[in-house]
GROMACS .gro file of C-alpha atoms in nm:
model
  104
    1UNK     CA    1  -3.744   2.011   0.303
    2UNK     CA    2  -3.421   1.791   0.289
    3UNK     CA    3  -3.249   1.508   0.419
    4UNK     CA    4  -2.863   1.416   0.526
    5UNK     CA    5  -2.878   1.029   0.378
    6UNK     CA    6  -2.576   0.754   0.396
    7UNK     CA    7  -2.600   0.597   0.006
    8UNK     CA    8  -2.268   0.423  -0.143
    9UNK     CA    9  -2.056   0.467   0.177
   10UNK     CA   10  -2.107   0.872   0.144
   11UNK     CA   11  -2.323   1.130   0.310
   12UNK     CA   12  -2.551   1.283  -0.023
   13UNK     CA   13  -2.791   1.600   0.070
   14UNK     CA   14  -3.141   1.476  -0.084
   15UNK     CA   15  -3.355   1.752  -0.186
   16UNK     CA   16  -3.710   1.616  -0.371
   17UNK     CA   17  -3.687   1.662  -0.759
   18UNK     CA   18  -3.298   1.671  -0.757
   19UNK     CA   19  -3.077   1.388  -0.871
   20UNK     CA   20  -2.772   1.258  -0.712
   21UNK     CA   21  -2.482   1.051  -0.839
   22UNK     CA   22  -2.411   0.786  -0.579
   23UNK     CA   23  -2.128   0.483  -0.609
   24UNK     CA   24  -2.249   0.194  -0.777
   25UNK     CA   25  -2.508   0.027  -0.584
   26UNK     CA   26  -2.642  -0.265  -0.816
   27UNK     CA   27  -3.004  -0.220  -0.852
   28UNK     CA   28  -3.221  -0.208  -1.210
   29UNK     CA   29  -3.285   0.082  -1.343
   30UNK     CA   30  -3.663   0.201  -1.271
   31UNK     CA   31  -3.640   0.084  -0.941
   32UNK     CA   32  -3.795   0.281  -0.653
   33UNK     CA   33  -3.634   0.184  -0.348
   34UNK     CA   34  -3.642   0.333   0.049
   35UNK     CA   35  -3.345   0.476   0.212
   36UNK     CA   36  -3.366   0.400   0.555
   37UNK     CA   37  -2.987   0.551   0.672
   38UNK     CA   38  -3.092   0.918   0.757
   39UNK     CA   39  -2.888   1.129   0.967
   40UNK     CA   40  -3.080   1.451   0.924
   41UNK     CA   41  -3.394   1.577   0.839
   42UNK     CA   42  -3.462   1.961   0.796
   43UNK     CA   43  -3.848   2.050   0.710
   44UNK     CA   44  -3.944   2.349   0.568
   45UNK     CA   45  -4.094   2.466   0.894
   46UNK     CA   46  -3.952   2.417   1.234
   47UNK     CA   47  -3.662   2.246   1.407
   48UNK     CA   48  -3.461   2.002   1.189
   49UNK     CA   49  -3.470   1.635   1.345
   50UNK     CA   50  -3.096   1.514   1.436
   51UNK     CA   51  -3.033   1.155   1.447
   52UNK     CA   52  -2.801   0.976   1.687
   53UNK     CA   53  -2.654   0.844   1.489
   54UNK     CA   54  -2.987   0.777   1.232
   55UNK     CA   55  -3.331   0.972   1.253
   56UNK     CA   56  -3.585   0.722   1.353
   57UNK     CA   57  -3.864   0.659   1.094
   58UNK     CA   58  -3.722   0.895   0.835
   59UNK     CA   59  -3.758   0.732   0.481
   60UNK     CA   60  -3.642   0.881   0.166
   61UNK     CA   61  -3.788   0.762  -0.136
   62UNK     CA   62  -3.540   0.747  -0.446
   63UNK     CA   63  -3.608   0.623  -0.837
   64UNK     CA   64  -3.312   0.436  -1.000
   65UNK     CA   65  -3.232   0.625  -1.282
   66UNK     CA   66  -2.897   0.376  -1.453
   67UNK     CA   67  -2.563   0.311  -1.363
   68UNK     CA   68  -2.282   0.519  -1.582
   69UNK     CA   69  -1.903   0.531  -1.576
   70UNK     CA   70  -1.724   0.865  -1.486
   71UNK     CA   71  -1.433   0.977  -1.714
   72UNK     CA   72  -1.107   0.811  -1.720
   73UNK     CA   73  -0.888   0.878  -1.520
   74UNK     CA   74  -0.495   0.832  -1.605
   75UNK     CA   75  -0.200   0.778  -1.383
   76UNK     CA   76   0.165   0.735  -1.472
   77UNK     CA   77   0.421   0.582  -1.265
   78UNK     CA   78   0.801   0.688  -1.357
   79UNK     CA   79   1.158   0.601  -1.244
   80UNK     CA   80   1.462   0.817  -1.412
   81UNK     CA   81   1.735   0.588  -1.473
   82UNK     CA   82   1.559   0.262  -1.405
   83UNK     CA   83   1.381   0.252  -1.717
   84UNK     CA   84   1.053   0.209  -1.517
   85UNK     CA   85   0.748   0.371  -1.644
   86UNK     CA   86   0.389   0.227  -1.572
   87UNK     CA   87   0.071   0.375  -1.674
   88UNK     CA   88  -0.275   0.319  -1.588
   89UNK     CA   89  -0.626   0.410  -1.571
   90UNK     CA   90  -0.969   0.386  -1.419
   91UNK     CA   91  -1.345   0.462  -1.427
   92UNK     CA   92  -1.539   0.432  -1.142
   93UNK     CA   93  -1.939   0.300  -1.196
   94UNK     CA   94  -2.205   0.535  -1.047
   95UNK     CA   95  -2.594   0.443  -0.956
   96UNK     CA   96  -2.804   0.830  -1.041
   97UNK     CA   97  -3.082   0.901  -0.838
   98UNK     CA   98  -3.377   1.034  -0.837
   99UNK     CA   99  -3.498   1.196  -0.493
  100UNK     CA  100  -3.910   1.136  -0.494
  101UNK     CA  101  -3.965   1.221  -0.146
  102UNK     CA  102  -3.855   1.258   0.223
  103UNK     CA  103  -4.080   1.210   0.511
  104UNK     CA  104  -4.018   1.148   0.913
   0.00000   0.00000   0.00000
């Protein structure tokens, strides 16, 4: 059985026992907390459940693992005979989570 969710603005495929990386969504780690935004729901027998747009009563059941920062990432910013150069970076803060369960 798996699940279609909505977590961090993004559409994650929640299968129980896997974990997914998720933007940063500010909760302890430890946590277990109920996602309630499910947009499909495919058991192991029979028809999968198709929400319009969510499938009512589905809950997936997720343990907050930590937050961690991706790798760097660098960017340069160049100008030939202006004697412009800029460079810059970033690393972007993920929530990992645990799938526990799914159930409709």
């Amino acid at each position: 059985m798996y699940a279609i969710v909505i977590a961090g603005g993004r559409q994650h495929k929640a299968v129980p026992g896997t974990i997914i990386d998720v933007e940063k969504l500010g909760i302890e780690a430890g946590q277990v907390i109920e996602i309630d935004q499910v947009l499909l729901v495919v058991p192991d027998e029979g028809a999968p459940s198709i929400g319009q747009p969510l499938v009512s009563g589905a809950i997936v059941k997720v343990t907050v693992i930590g937050d961690y920062r991706a790798k760097k990432i660098h960017g340069w910013k160049y100008k030939p005979g202006m004697r412009y150069r800029r460079q810059w970076g970033h690393r972007q803060t993920y929530t990992r989570l645990r799938i526990e369960s799914v159930s409709v």
